[in-house]
Tab-separated table of C-alpha atoms in Angstrom:
chain	number	residue	atom	x	y	z
D	1	UNK	CA	-8.366	23.251	41.937
D	2	UNK	CA	-10.590	20.373	43.035
D	3	UNK	CA	-11.472	22.190	46.237
D	4	UNK	CA	-12.495	25.338	44.360
D	5	UNK	CA	-14.480	23.403	41.766
D	6	UNK	CA	-16.311	21.481	44.514
D	7	UNK	CA	-17.100	24.728	46.351
D	8	UNK	CA	-18.283	26.763	43.356
D	9	UNK	CA	-19.581	24.088	41.022
D	10	UNK	CA	-17.730	25.650	38.088
D	11	UNK	CA	-15.987	23.733	35.317
D	12	UNK	CA	-12.193	23.369	35.417
D	13	UNK	CA	-10.516	26.040	33.308
D	14	UNK	CA	-8.519	24.960	30.280
D	15	UNK	CA	-5.399	26.407	31.888
D	16	UNK	CA	-5.971	24.153	34.904
D	17	UNK	CA	-6.377	21.099	32.684
D	18	UNK	CA	-3.197	22.075	30.833
D	19	UNK	CA	-1.408	22.192	34.170
D	20	UNK	CA	-2.626	18.651	34.891
D	21	UNK	CA	-1.397	17.523	31.467
D	22	UNK	CA	1.998	19.044	32.251
D	23	UNK	CA	1.950	17.297	35.613
D	24	UNK	CA	1.360	13.943	33.904
D	25	UNK	CA	4.115	14.652	31.374
D	26	UNK	CA	6.694	15.676	33.961
D	27	UNK	CA	5.812	12.724	36.192
D	28	UNK	CA	6.354	10.300	33.298
D	29	UNK	CA	9.726	11.901	32.616
D	30	UNK	CA	10.656	11.429	36.275
D	31	UNK	CA	9.780	7.726	36.068
D	32	UNK	CA	6.462	7.754	37.941
D	33	UNK	CA	3.868	5.319	36.642
D	34	UNK	CA	0.358	6.352	35.697
D	35	UNK	CA	-1.091	4.251	38.521
D	36	UNK	CA	0.826	6.238	41.118
D	37	UNK	CA	-0.386	9.507	39.613
D	38	UNK	CA	-4.015	8.452	39.632
D	39	UNK	CA	-3.585	7.247	43.199
D	40	UNK	CA	-2.305	10.708	44.143
D	41	UNK	CA	-5.312	12.270	42.436
D	42	UNK	CA	-7.652	10.007	44.379
D	43	UNK	CA	-5.841	10.935	47.607
D	44	UNK	CA	-6.231	14.640	46.781
D	45	UNK	CA	-9.930	14.130	46.286
D	46	UNK	CA	-10.191	12.257	49.590
D	47	UNK	CA	-8.314	15.047	51.372
D	48	UNK	CA	-11.131	17.443	50.524
D	49	UNK	CA	-13.330	15.727	53.062
D	50	UNK	CA	-16.493	13.754	52.506
D	51	UNK	CA	-18.752	16.766	52.010
D	52	UNK	CA	-16.515	18.544	49.476
D	53	UNK	CA	-15.768	15.322	47.647
D	54	UNK	CA	-19.499	14.609	47.397
D	55	UNK	CA	-19.965	17.971	45.634
D	56	UNK	CA	-17.507	16.996	42.899
D	57	UNK	CA	-19.408	15.912	39.828
D	58	UNK	CA	-18.077	12.658	38.280
D	59	UNK	CA	-17.569	14.423	34.949
D	60	UNK	CA	-15.166	16.904	36.575
D	61	UNK	CA	-13.087	14.145	38.160
D	62	UNK	CA	-13.099	12.284	34.856
D	63	UNK	CA	-11.770	15.343	33.021
D	64	UNK	CA	-9.001	15.747	35.586
D	65	UNK	CA	-8.049	12.081	35.312
D	66	UNK	CA	-8.102	12.286	31.503
D	67	UNK	CA	-5.836	15.349	31.541
D	68	UNK	CA	-3.248	13.673	33.770
D	69	UNK	CA	-3.390	10.471	31.697
D	70	UNK	CA	-3.088	12.425	28.436
D	71	UNK	CA	0.050	14.192	29.563
D	72	UNK	CA	1.550	10.988	30.901
D	73	UNK	CA	0.765	9.134	27.668
D	74	UNK	CA	2.163	11.958	25.548
D	75	UNK	CA	5.471	11.804	27.385
D	76	UNK	CA	5.549	8.002	27.244
D	77	UNK	CA	4.977	8.016	23.474
D	78	UNK	CA	7.662	10.629	22.963
D	79	UNK	CA	10.103	8.635	25.092
D	80	UNK	CA	9.275	5.470	23.145
D	81	UNK	CA	9.875	7.231	19.822
D	82	UNK	CA	13.158	8.656	21.057
D	83	UNK	CA	14.250	5.250	22.356
D	84	UNK	CA	13.338	3.572	19.070
D	85	UNK	CA	15.198	6.243	17.093
D	86	UNK	CA	18.259	5.752	19.303
D	87	UNK	CA	17.954	1.987	18.863
D	88	UNK	CA	17.824	2.301	15.066
D	89	UNK	CA	20.808	4.660	15.094
D	90	UNK	CA	22.746	2.213	17.271
D	91	UNK	CA	21.818	-0.700	15.023
D	92	UNK	CA	22.849	1.140	11.845
D	93	UNK	CA	26.202	2.063	13.369
D	94	UNK	CA	26.649	-1.485	14.614
D	95	UNK	CA	25.804	-3.198	11.312
D	96	UNK	CA	27.703	-0.798	9.098
D	97	UNK	CA	30.694	-0.303	11.379
D	98	UNK	CA	30.429	3.484	11.117
D	99	UNK	CA	31.131	4.299	14.741
D	100	UNK	CA	33.800	4.025	17.386
D	101	UNK	CA	33.863	0.421	18.675
D	102	UNK	CA	34.331	1.586	22.264
D	103	UNK	CA	31.223	3.784	22.070
D	104	UNK	CA	29.219	0.962	20.518
D	105	UNK	CA	30.304	-1.403	23.257
D	106	UNK	CA	29.341	1.199	25.870
D	107	UNK	CA	25.758	1.369	24.543
D	108	UNK	CA	25.351	-2.317	23.674
D	109	UNK	CA	23.858	-3.333	27.024
D	110	UNK	CA	21.184	-0.638	26.804
D	111	UNK	CA	19.759	-2.255	23.680
D	112	UNK	CA	20.073	-5.890	24.715
D	113	UNK	CA	23.387	-6.892	23.148
D	114	UNK	CA	25.384	-9.029	25.547
D	115	UNK	CA	29.150	-8.344	25.497
D	116	UNK	CA	31.081	-11.263	24.028
D	117	UNK	CA	34.491	-11.887	22.421
D	118	UNK	CA	32.816	-12.507	19.051
D	119	UNK	CA	29.410	-11.842	17.502
D	120	UNK	CA	27.401	-13.605	14.810
D	121	UNK	CA	24.688	-12.033	12.664
D	122	UNK	CA	21.825	-13.955	11.076
D	123	UNK	CA	19.468	-12.319	8.574
D	124	UNK	CA	15.990	-13.675	7.828
D	125	UNK	CA	14.062	-12.806	4.676
D	126	UNK	CA	10.420	-13.630	3.971
D	127	UNK	CA	8.098	-13.065	1.025
D	128	UNK	CA	6.215	-10.559	3.194
D	129	UNK	CA	8.703	-8.038	4.623
D	130	UNK	CA	9.066	-7.971	8.392
D	131	UNK	CA	7.639	-4.974	10.245
D	132	UNK	CA	8.992	-3.286	13.364
D	133	UNK	CA	7.040	-4.565	16.345
D	134	UNK	CA	5.078	-6.987	14.171
D	135	UNK	CA	3.681	-10.260	15.554
D	136	UNK	CA	6.430	-12.388	14.018
D	137	UNK	CA	9.142	-10.198	15.547
D	138	UNK	CA	7.462	-10.330	18.962
D	139	UNK	CA	7.141	-14.119	18.695
D	140	UNK	CA	10.857	-14.511	18.084
D	141	UNK	CA	11.751	-12.058	20.859
D	142	UNK	CA	9.718	-14.103	23.329
D	143	UNK	CA	11.216	-17.382	22.112
D	144	UNK	CA	14.815	-16.152	22.341
D	145	UNK	CA	14.175	-14.566	25.732
D	146	UNK	CA	16.811	-11.842	25.486
D	147	UNK	CA	19.590	-14.109	24.210
D	148	UNK	CA	20.114	-11.886	21.150
D	149	UNK	CA	19.406	-8.431	19.767
D	150	UNK	CA	16.586	-8.522	17.209
D	151	UNK	CA	15.777	-5.678	14.836
D	152	UNK	CA	14.145	-5.046	11.479
D	153	UNK	CA	16.126	-3.348	8.725
D	154	UNK	CA	14.895	-2.890	5.150
D	155	UNK	CA	12.184	-5.490	5.671
D	156	UNK	CA	14.622	-8.155	6.888
D	157	UNK	CA	14.799	-9.490	10.431
D	158	UNK	CA	18.277	-9.324	11.914
D	159	UNK	CA	19.604	-11.288	14.865
D	160	UNK	CA	22.864	-10.245	16.535
D	161	UNK	CA	24.042	-12.964	18.907
D	162	UNK	CA	27.187	-13.777	20.882
D	163	UNK	CA	29.468	-15.771	18.615
D	164	UNK	CA	30.481	-18.165	21.381
D	165	UNK	CA	27.024	-19.751	21.393
D	166	UNK	CA	26.118	-21.191	17.986
D	167	UNK	CA	22.826	-22.437	19.399
D	168	UNK	CA	21.344	-18.916	19.427
D	169	UNK	CA	21.615	-18.086	15.691
D	170	UNK	CA	20.644	-21.701	14.882
D	171	UNK	CA	17.546	-21.386	17.067
D	172	UNK	CA	16.723	-18.046	15.468
D	173	UNK	CA	17.049	-19.578	11.997
D	174	UNK	CA	14.737	-22.468	12.880
D	175	UNK	CA	12.109	-20.171	14.356
D	176	UNK	CA	12.312	-17.650	11.515
D	177	UNK	CA	12.027	-20.296	8.808
D	178	UNK	CA	9.103	-21.948	10.597
D	179	UNK	CA	7.190	-18.673	10.716
D	180	UNK	CA	8.143	-17.169	7.342
D	181	UNK	CA	6.176	-19.536	5.113
D	182	UNK	CA	7.248	-20.720	1.641
D	183	UNK	CA	10.203	-18.821	0.226
D	184	UNK	CA	11.664	-17.865	3.599
D	185	UNK	CA	15.426	-17.836	3.813
D	186	UNK	CA	17.948	-17.268	6.601
D	187	UNK	CA	21.656	-16.582	6.129
D	188	UNK	CA	24.237	-16.501	8.903
D	189	UNK	CA	27.628	-14.845	8.859
D	190	UNK	CA	30.687	-16.182	10.616
D	191	UNK	CA	31.628	-15.101	14.170
D	192	UNK	CA	33.940	-12.079	14.191
D	193	UNK	CA	35.717	-10.494	17.165
D	194	UNK	CA	34.509	-7.503	19.106
D	195	UNK	CA	31.514	-5.248	18.673
D	196	UNK	CA	33.019	-4.086	15.387
D	197	UNK	CA	32.879	-7.676	14.155
D	198	UNK	CA	29.109	-7.393	13.892
D	199	UNK	CA	29.479	-5.403	10.661
D	200	UNK	CA	31.692	-8.097	9.100
D	201	UNK	CA	29.294	-10.909	10.020
D	202	UNK	CA	26.313	-8.894	8.750
D	203	UNK	CA	28.032	-8.253	5.407
D	204	UNK	CA	28.688	-11.982	5.023
D	205	UNK	CA	25.050	-12.817	5.720
D	206	UNK	CA	23.882	-10.302	3.104
D	207	UNK	CA	26.328	-11.712	0.551
D	208	UNK	CA	24.963	-15.186	1.229
D	209	UNK	CA	21.427	-13.952	0.488
D	210	UNK	CA	22.658	-12.347	-2.715
D	211	UNK	CA	24.364	-15.585	-3.763
D	212	UNK	CA	21.159	-17.499	-3.097
D	213	UNK	CA	19.353	-15.246	-5.572
D	214	UNK	CA	22.043	-15.432	-8.248
D	215	UNK	CA	22.773	-19.127	-7.972
D	216	UNK	CA	19.419	-20.494	-6.876
D	217	UNK	CA	21.000	-22.018	-3.772
D	218	UNK	CA	18.786	-24.269	-1.705
D	219	UNK	CA	17.614	-22.878	1.614
D	220	UNK	CA	16.132	-22.385	3.989
D	221	UNK	CA	19.422	-21.902	5.875
D	222	UNK	CA	22.678	-20.715	4.333
D	223	UNK	CA	25.938	-20.387	6.244
D	224	UNK	CA	28.612	-18.002	5.028
D	225	UNK	CA	31.249	-20.480	6.187
D	226	UNK	CA	29.938	-22.986	3.628
D	227	UNK	CA	30.054	-20.464	0.760
D	228	UNK	CA	33.632	-19.219	0.967
D	229	UNK	CA	34.470	-20.532	-2.493
D	230	UNK	CA	32.233	-17.930	-4.129
D	231	UNK	CA	34.052	-14.802	-2.851
D	232	UNK	CA	37.288	-16.439	-4.033
D	233	UNK	CA	35.810	-16.852	-7.515
D	234	UNK	CA	34.549	-13.274	-7.699
D	235	UNK	CA	37.639	-11.619	-6.237
D	236	UNK	CA	39.188	-11.282	-9.709
D	237	UNK	CA	36.253	-10.499	-11.971
D	238	UNK	CA	38.342	-10.123	-15.123
D	239	UNK	CA	39.964	-13.532	-14.661
D	240	UNK	CA	36.590	-15.145	-13.977
D	241	UNK	CA	35.059	-13.584	-17.090
D	242	UNK	CA	38.021	-14.790	-19.141
D	243	UNK	CA	37.552	-18.337	-17.793
D	244	UNK	CA	33.834	-18.321	-18.625
D	245	UNK	CA	34.322	-17.044	-22.165
D	246	UNK	CA	37.266	-19.311	-22.897
D	247	UNK	CA	35.700	-22.523	-21.566
D	248	UNK	CA	31.984	-21.965	-22.161
D	249	UNK	CA	31.944	-19.415	-24.978
D	250	UNK	CA	31.821	-22.197	-27.633
D	251	UNK	CA	28.450	-23.323	-26.225
D	252	UNK	CA	26.867	-20.383	-28.034
D	253	UNK	CA	27.270	-22.392	-31.247
D	254	UNK	CA	24.925	-25.095	-29.926
D	255	UNK	CA	21.299	-25.452	-31.001
D	256	UNK	CA	19.321	-22.887	-29.041
D	257	UNK	CA	22.467	-21.090	-27.916
D	258	UNK	CA	24.419	-21.544	-24.726
D	259	UNK	CA	21.538	-21.513	-22.222
D	260	UNK	CA	20.214	-25.111	-22.651
D	261	UNK	CA	23.709	-26.586	-22.501
D	262	UNK	CA	24.675	-24.386	-19.539
D	263	UNK	CA	21.493	-25.493	-17.728
D	264	UNK	CA	22.532	-29.076	-18.448
D	265	UNK	CA	25.937	-28.534	-16.852
D	266	UNK	CA	24.353	-26.840	-13.828
D	267	UNK	CA	21.915	-29.712	-13.262
D	268	UNK	CA	24.626	-32.323	-13.844
D	269	UNK	CA	26.991	-30.824	-11.283
D	270	UNK	CA	24.215	-30.067	-8.778
D	271	UNK	CA	23.177	-33.729	-9.030
D	272	UNK	CA	26.670	-34.869	-8.098
D	273	UNK	CA	27.410	-35.876	-11.705
D	274	UNK	CA	24.722	-38.578	-11.539
D	275	UNK	CA	23.172	-38.662	-14.997
D	276	UNK	CA	19.850	-40.165	-13.958
D	277	UNK	CA	19.265	-37.521	-11.294
D	278	UNK	CA	20.350	-34.686	-13.623
D	279	UNK	CA	17.978	-35.983	-16.319
D	280	UNK	CA	15.131	-36.049	-13.786
D	281	UNK	CA	15.795	-32.455	-12.746
D	282	UNK	CA	15.782	-31.341	-16.392
D	283	UNK	CA	12.769	-33.500	-17.268
D	284	UNK	CA	14.832	-35.294	-19.931
D	285	UNK	CA	15.559	-38.892	-20.728
D	286	UNK	CA	18.994	-40.161	-19.749
D	287	UNK	CA	19.708	-40.630	-23.429
D	288	UNK	CA	18.883	-36.978	-24.178
D	289	UNK	CA	21.064	-35.846	-21.277
D	290	UNK	CA	23.935	-38.003	-22.528
D	291	UNK	CA	23.611	-36.435	-25.985
D	292	UNK	CA	23.834	-32.950	-24.466
D	293	UNK	CA	26.927	-33.864	-22.443
D	294	UNK	CA	28.559	-35.233	-25.583
D	295	UNK	CA	27.651	-32.022	-27.419
D	296	UNK	CA	29.260	-29.969	-24.645
D	297	UNK	CA	32.394	-32.110	-24.979
D	298	UNK	CA	32.570	-31.620	-28.721
D	299	UNK	CA	32.042	-27.837	-28.531
D	300	UNK	CA	34.328	-27.021	-25.591
D	301	UNK	CA	36.879	-29.802	-25.718
D	302	UNK	CA	36.136	-30.539	-22.041
D	303	UNK	CA	34.420	-33.782	-21.099
D	304	UNK	CA	32.045	-33.396	-18.112
D	305	UNK	CA	32.412	-37.114	-17.355
D	306	UNK	CA	36.209	-36.912	-17.155
D	307	UNK	CA	37.497	-35.975	-13.673
D	308	UNK	CA	40.482	-34.228	-15.289
D	309	UNK	CA	38.129	-31.836	-17.118
D	310	UNK	CA	35.317	-31.688	-14.579
D	311	UNK	CA	36.853	-29.122	-12.218
D	312	UNK	CA	37.484	-26.617	-15.006
D	313	UNK	CA	33.974	-27.030	-16.390
D	314	UNK	CA	32.330	-26.804	-12.959
D	315	UNK	CA	34.311	-23.710	-11.991
D	316	UNK	CA	33.419	-22.034	-15.285
D	317	UNK	CA	29.758	-22.996	-14.802
D	318	UNK	CA	29.730	-21.442	-11.330
D	319	UNK	CA	31.382	-18.347	-12.770
D	320	UNK	CA	28.708	-18.096	-15.454
D	321	UNK	CA	26.001	-18.200	-12.808
D	322	UNK	CA	27.768	-15.590	-10.684
D	323	UNK	CA	28.200	-13.281	-13.695
D	324	UNK	CA	24.716	-14.031	-15.069
D	325	UNK	CA	26.226	-15.122	-18.384
D	326	UNK	CA	25.088	-15.349	-21.170
D	327	UNK	CA	22.165	-13.040	-20.253
D	328	UNK	CA	24.582	-10.267	-19.294
D	329	UNK	CA	27.509	-9.535	-21.636
D	330	UNK	CA	30.982	-10.029	-20.224
D	331	UNK	CA	33.772	-7.458	-20.608
């Protein structure tokens, strides 16, 4: 084509340019880089001889180069989209446990998941949702240097790491919190065996994030292993609701209803039953806090200052927070 164009001075036909686009596309599919293709084009031009090559107008060569590059780029973009779609499909199957573990293990290496006896999942959440390929994701990928599989799902950044190396999810948590700004939170599940264990660890991390919202747990890092008491409390919802209503139901007779007295119990227990610290958190005087604790004692029959009563009151208070009582009615 170049020889004919140089001899006649005509423009390349659109069919000829399409053929060059196809050439670029097929070459990309065969694994040839764009540099090698353009080198071949330059060699073809040189093979025409000095006189024929001199007759080729720069605009003609430029159009030929553009056609090859367009086809190559089109194939590369399609391959990237297909690879990303396959990666998302693999991640969904991995996190939800909806696929054969042997097949997942077979494809794990392709997407950067190192085989290990156990796996741990950490989930990072920021006020601004994470974006696929965003700068924060790329920063963490560079910092972790292939030690874990990173992906974005529903605006959260997910790290799947070998469970035999606790340093990886810890490092991820530190980096994610440092870059997420105020309000960032990271939750880590426990290590679970096999590729199928990823789904179990991921579910634990999500539950930890949910508990942080419902209970106002302090971040920025939550470990599912430290929160095992909460699934125990919620396992029997009817029994928990009965405990809350039986122990704390009388607080509704207090001035302003149950909420101020329930907030008092929450602050008191969160402060380690130290009255001065609880009063500071509630912006009350110690005397006012003491009056509220006495009121709780008189209404419920349970004394927050008495170790024999404290466990029942604290468990009921946790249950109220988990069930969002008294805002939500209990069965």
